[in-house]
Structures are given as C-alpha cells and as structure tokens.
Short mmCIF file of C-alpha atoms in Angstrom, two decimals:
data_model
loop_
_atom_site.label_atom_id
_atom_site.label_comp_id
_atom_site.label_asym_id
_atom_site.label_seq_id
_atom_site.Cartn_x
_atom_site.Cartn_y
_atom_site.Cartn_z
CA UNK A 1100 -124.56 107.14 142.88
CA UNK A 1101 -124.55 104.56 145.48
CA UNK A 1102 -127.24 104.00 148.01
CA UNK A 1103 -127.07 105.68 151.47
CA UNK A 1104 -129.57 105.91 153.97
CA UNK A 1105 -131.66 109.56 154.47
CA UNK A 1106 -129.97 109.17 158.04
CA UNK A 1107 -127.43 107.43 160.23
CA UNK A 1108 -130.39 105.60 162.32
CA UNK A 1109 -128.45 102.27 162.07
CA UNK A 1110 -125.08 103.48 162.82
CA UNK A 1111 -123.64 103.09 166.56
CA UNK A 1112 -120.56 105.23 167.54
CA UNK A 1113 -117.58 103.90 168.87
CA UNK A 1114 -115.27 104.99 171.61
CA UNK A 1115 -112.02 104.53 168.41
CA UNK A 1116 -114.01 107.01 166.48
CA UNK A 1117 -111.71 109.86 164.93
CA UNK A 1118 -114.10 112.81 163.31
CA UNK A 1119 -113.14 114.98 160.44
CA UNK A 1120 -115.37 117.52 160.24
CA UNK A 1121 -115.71 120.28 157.01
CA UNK A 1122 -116.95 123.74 157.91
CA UNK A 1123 -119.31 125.34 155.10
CA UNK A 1124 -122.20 123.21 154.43
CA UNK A 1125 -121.48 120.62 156.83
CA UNK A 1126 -121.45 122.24 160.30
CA UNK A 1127 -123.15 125.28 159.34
CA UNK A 1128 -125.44 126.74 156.26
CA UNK A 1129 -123.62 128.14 153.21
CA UNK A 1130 -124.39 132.02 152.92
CA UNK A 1131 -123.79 134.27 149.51
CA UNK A 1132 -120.53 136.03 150.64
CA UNK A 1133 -117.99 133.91 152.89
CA UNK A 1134 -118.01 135.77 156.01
CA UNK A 1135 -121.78 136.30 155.85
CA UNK A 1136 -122.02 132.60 157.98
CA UNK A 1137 -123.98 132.38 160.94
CA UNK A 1138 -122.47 130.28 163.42
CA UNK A 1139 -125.19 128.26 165.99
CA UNK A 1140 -124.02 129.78 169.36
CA UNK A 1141 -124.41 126.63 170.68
CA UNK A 1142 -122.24 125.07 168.02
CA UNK A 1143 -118.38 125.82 169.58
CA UNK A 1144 -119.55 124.13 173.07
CA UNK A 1145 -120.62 120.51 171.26
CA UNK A 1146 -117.23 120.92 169.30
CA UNK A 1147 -115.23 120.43 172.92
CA UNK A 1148 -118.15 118.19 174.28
CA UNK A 1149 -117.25 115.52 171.04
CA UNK A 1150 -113.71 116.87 171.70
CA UNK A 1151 -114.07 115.65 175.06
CA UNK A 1152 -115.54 112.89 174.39
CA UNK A 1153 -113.10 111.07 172.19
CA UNK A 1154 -110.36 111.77 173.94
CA UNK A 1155 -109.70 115.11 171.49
CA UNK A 1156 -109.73 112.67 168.47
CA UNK A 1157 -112.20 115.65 166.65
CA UNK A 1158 -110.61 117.80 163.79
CA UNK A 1159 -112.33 120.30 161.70
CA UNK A 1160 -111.00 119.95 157.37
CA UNK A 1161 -111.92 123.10 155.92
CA UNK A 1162 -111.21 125.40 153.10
CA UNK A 1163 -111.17 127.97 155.58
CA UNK A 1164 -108.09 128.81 157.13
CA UNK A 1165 -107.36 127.07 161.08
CA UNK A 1166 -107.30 131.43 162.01
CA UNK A 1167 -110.44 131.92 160.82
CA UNK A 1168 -111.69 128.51 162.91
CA UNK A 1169 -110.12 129.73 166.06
CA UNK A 1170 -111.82 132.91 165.77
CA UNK A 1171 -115.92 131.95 164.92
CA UNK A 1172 -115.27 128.80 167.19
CA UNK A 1173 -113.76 130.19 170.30
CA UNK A 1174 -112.87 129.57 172.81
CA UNK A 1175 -112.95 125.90 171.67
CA UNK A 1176 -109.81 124.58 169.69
CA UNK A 1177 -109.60 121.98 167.65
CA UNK A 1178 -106.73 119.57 165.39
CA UNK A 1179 -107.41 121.49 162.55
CA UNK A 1180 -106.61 121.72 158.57
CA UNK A 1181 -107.12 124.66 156.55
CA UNK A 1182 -107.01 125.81 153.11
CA UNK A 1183 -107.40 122.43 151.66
CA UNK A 1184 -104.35 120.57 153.07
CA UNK A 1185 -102.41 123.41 152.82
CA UNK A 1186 -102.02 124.14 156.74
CA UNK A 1187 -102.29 121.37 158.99
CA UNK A 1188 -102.38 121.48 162.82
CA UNK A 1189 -101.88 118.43 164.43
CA UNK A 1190 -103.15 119.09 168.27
CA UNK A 1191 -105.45 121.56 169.72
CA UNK A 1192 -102.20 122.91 171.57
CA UNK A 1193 -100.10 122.53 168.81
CA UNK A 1194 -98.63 125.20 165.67
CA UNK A 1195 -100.53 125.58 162.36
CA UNK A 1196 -97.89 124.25 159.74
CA UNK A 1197 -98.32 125.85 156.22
CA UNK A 1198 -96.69 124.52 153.18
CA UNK A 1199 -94.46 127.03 151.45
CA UNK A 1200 -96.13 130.09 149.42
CA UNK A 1201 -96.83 129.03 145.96
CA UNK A 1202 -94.88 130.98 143.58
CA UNK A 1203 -98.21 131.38 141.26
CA UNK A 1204 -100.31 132.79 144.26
CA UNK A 1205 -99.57 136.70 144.41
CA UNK A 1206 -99.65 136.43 140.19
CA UNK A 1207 -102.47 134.78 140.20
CA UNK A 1208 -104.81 136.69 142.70
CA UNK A 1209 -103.32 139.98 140.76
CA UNK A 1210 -104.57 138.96 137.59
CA UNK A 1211 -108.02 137.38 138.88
CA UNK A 1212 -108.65 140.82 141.26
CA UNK A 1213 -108.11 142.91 137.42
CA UNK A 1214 -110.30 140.17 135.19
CA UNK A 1215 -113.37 139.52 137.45
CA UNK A 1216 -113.73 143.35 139.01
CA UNK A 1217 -115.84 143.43 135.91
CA UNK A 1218 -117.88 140.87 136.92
CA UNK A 1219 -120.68 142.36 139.48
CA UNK A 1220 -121.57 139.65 142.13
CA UNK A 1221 -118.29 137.85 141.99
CA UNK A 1222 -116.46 137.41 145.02
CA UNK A 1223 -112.56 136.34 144.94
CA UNK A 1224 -111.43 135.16 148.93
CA UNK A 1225 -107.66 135.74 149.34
CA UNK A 1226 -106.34 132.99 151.58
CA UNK A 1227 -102.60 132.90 152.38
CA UNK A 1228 -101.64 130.16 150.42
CA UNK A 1229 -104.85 129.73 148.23
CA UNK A 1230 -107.54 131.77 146.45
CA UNK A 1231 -112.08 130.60 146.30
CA UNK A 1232 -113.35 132.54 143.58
CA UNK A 1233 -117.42 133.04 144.86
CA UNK A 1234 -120.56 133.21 142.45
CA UNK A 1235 -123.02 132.01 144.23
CA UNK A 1236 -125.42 135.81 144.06
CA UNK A 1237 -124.55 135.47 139.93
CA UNK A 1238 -124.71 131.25 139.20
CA UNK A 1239 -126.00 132.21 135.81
CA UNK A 1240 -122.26 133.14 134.89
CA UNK A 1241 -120.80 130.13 136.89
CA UNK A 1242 -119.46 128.31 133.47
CA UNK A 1243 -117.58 131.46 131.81
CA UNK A 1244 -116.41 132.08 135.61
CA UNK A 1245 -114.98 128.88 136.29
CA UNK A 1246 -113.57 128.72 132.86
CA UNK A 1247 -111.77 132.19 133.28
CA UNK A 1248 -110.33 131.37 136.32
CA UNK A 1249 -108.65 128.24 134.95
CA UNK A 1250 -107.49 130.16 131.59
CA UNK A 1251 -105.81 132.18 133.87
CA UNK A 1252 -104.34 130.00 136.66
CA UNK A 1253 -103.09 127.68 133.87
CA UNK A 1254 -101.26 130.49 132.03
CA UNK A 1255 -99.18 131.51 134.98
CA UNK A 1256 -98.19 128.28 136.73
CA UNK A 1257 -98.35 124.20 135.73
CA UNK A 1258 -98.51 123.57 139.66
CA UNK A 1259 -101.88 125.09 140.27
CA UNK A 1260 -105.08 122.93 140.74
CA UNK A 1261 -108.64 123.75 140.30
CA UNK A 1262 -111.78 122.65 142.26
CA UNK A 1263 -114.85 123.12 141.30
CA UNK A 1264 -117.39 122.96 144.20
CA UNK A 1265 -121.06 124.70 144.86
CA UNK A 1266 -121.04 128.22 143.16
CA UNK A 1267 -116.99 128.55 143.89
CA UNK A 1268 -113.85 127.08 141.98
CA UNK A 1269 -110.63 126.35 144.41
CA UNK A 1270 -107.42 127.57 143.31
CA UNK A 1271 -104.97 125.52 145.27
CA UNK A 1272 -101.93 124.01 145.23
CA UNK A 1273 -101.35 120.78 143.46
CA UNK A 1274 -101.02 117.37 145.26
CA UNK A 1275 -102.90 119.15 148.77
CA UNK A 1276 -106.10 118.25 149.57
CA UNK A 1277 -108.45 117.45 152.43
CA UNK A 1278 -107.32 113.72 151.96
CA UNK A 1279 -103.65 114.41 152.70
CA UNK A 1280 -104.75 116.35 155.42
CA UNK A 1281 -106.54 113.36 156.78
CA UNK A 1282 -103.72 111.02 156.08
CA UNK A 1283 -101.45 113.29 157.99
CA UNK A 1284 -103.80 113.81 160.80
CA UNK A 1285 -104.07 109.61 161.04
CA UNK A 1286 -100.27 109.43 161.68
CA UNK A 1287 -100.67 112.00 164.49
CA UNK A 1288 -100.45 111.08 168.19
CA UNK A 1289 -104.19 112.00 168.96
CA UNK A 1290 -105.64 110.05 165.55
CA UNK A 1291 -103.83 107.08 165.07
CA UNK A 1292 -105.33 103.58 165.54
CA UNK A 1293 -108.50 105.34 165.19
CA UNK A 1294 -111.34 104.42 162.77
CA UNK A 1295 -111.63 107.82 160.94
CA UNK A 1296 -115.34 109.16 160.20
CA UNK A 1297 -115.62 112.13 157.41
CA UNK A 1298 -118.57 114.60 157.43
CA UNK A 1299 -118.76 116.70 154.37
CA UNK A 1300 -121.16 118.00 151.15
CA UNK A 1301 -118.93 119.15 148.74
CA UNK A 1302 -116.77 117.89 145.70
CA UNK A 1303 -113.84 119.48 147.72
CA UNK A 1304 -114.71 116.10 149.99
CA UNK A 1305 -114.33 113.64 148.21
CA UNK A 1306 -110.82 113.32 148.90
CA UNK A 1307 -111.41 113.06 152.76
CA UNK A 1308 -114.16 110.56 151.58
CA UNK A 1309 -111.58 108.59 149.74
CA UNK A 1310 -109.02 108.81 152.80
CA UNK A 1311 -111.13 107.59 155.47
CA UNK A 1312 -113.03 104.69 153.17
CA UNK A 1313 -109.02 103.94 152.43
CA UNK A 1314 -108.20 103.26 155.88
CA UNK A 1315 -111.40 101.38 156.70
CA UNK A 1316 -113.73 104.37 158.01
CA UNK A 1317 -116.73 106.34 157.24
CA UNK A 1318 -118.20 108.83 154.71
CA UNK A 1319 -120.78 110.79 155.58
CA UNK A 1320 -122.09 112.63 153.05
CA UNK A 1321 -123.96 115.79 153.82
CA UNK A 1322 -127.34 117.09 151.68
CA UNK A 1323 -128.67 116.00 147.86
CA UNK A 1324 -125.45 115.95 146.05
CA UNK A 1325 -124.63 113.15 144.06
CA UNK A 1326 -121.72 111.12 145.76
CA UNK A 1327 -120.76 107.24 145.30
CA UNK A 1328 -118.07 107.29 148.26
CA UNK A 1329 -121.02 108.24 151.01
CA UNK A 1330 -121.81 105.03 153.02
CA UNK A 1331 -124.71 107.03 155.06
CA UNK A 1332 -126.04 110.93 154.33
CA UNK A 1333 -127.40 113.29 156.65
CA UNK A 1334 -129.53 116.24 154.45
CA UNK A 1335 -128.54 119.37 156.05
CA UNK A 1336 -126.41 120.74 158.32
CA UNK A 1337 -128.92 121.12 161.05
CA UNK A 1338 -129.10 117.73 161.04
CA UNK A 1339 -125.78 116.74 161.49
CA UNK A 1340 -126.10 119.25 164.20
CA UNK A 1341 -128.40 117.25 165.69
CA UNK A 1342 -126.76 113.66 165.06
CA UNK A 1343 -123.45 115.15 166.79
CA UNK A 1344 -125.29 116.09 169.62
CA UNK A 1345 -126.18 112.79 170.73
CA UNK A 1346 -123.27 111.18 169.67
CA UNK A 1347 -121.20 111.90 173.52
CA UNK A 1348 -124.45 110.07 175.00
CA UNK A 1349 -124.50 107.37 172.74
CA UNK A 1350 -121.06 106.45 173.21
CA UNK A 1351 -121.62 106.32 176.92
CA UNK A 1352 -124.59 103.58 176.38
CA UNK A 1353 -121.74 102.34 174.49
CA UNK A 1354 -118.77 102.03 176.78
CA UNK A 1355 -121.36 101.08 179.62
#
C-alpha cells in the first residue's frame, strides 16, 4: 500500500480542478440495505456551491443510477455516471445515455432472485442495466455469496463482469467502469483541459483512481482500505464533507 497522508492538509485546490465524486461511502455513510442512506440535508446545497464554483466541472461516479441522484440530491443536478459506466450524462442539462440492455441481465437477476431468496439477509438491487447483490446484515456468508453469484453469472453469459466491493459483488457489464466513465466525462465540453480529482473508498474505484492518475490528476482515497493508487486519504465521509466545504473558499484565496 503506498503512503498517503491521514488528510489533504498540504493540498491547495485549483481553479482547473474537475471532481469526480462516488456516492456510498464517499459522500455519505454506507447503511445495511441500499435505500436505508441518510443524506446530510446540507449535502445537495455544497454539491451546486463546488458546482458553482468550478464552473460546473463537478460530477458524481456512482453505482447508483443518475435517477436515483436526481432524486436524494434535488434540486441540485449534476454531470453524472451511473451504474458503473453504464449511463453517462455529460452536463447537468443534458440526457442520461445508457448503453444497450445486456442480453444476460433479465436471466441473470431471474436466476439470482430464485437462488439467494433462501438466503435470509441477502439483498439483490435491480438496476436497469446492472444488478449489486447486498450482504452486508449476513458478512459471515459473504464468500459462498460472492461465489454463487459468479457460478451463476458465468453460466449464462461470457460478457458479464464481477466486482467485488464492501459486503456487495457488482454484476455489470464487461469493459464499463467508473474509469470509462471518467475518460468520457474528460472529453466532454465542461471537463476537458481540466486536472481531474477522484474521491472514492471502494474497489469499484480503483478504476476512476487509475483514470485520473492516467491523465495527471488526483486520487483520493476515502477511509482504512488498502489502496496503492491513493496519493492523499480522507477517513470518513464526514470528513470529506468537511474538506469540500472549504474547498469554494480556498479557491478564492486562490484566484485572489
């Protein structure tokens, strides 16, 4: 794991900042089911203030879909990617654009719904173009879980991909991630030229990590788990709560 500091201290923001921001774990706490979140009230109003502040260069990179991110952050709206690279929108005032419906998804979330309703405690999410299988109230069976999961995605379609992240395995679609969605962001009107900084905590970030560090940016890695693509780490996400609060007056000092 490489070295990172317990906190951004030494690390000035720049007007050409472009923020990629993850959702669960990053912005706000993990909770046991997926729509058991609690979103800061305060939190939607500094999304538009760094919005606003870098000149709308802000985009949230989620495994949530960009629906569900309208909804718990209105009424601010955000360049957004959802579903692991599998939606991307490129502007606040622009369309969500999904890729087409993998042929293995309605299979695949038929079989899963029949296997683990005999599991108590397990959780699958139905996105529309990918599928989170949750254990996080029964980690003890995390292992024969995951392992299921990828028995049966395998069996029905060579083009799936699995992801296994904190108590929850990814069933997506292969060659989409959050680091195409960056890459695609980066080549938008609002993002290019910009030096790209990625907040997340999860294995699902390492591709965003990868992305940025690829095009000379930051990776911010968020809480205690192990990571050698962080350059700095914040350790929960109240703090990065905080550190994004002060970041519009910062870059003020900064551009004065």
């Amino acid at each position: 794991m490489a070295t990172a500091p317990t906190e951004p201290l030494s690390l000035l923001p720049r007007p050409d900042w472009a923020l990629f921001l993850d959702i669960d774990g990053t912005l706000i706490d993990h909770a046991d089911h997926p729509e058991g979140v609690d979103i800061p009230t305060d939190l939607p109003d500094l999304l538009a203030q760094l919005q606003l502040a870098l000149d709308g260069a802000v985009a949230l990179v989620s495994g949530r879909t960009i629906d569900w991110m309208d909804r718990r952050f209105a009424p601010t709206r955000l360049a957004a990617s959802g579903q692991h690279g599998a939606e991307v929108r490129l502007a606040p005032d622009a369309p969500s654009v999904p890729i087409p419906l993998p042929r293995w998804r309605k299979p695949l979330e038929q079989a899963l719904d029949e296997v683990l309703s005999t599991w108590p405690g397990v959780y699958v999410e139905h996105k529309p173009l990918s599928l989170a299988v949750h254990f996080r109230a029964v980690p003890q069976f995390g292992e024969a879980i995951m392992d299921r999961v990828i028995q049966l995605g395998m069996g029905i379609d060579g083009g799936v991909e699995f992801l296994k992240g904190k108590y929850v395995i990814e069933v997506r679609q292969a060659g989409r991630n959050k680091g195409t969605a960056v890459a695609e962001l980066m080549n938008s009107a609002l993002f290019t030229g910009r030096r790209p900084v990625f907040l997340g905590d999860d294995v699902t970030d390492e591709d965003g990590f990868r992305a940025v560090r690829a095009a000379g940016g930051l990776a911010l890695a968020v809480g205690p788990r192990p990571t050698d693509q962080a350059d700095f780490r914040l350790a929960s996400p109240s703090e990065v709560r905080r550190w994004l609060t002060d970041l519009p007056k910062a870059l003020e000092r900064v551009d004065s």
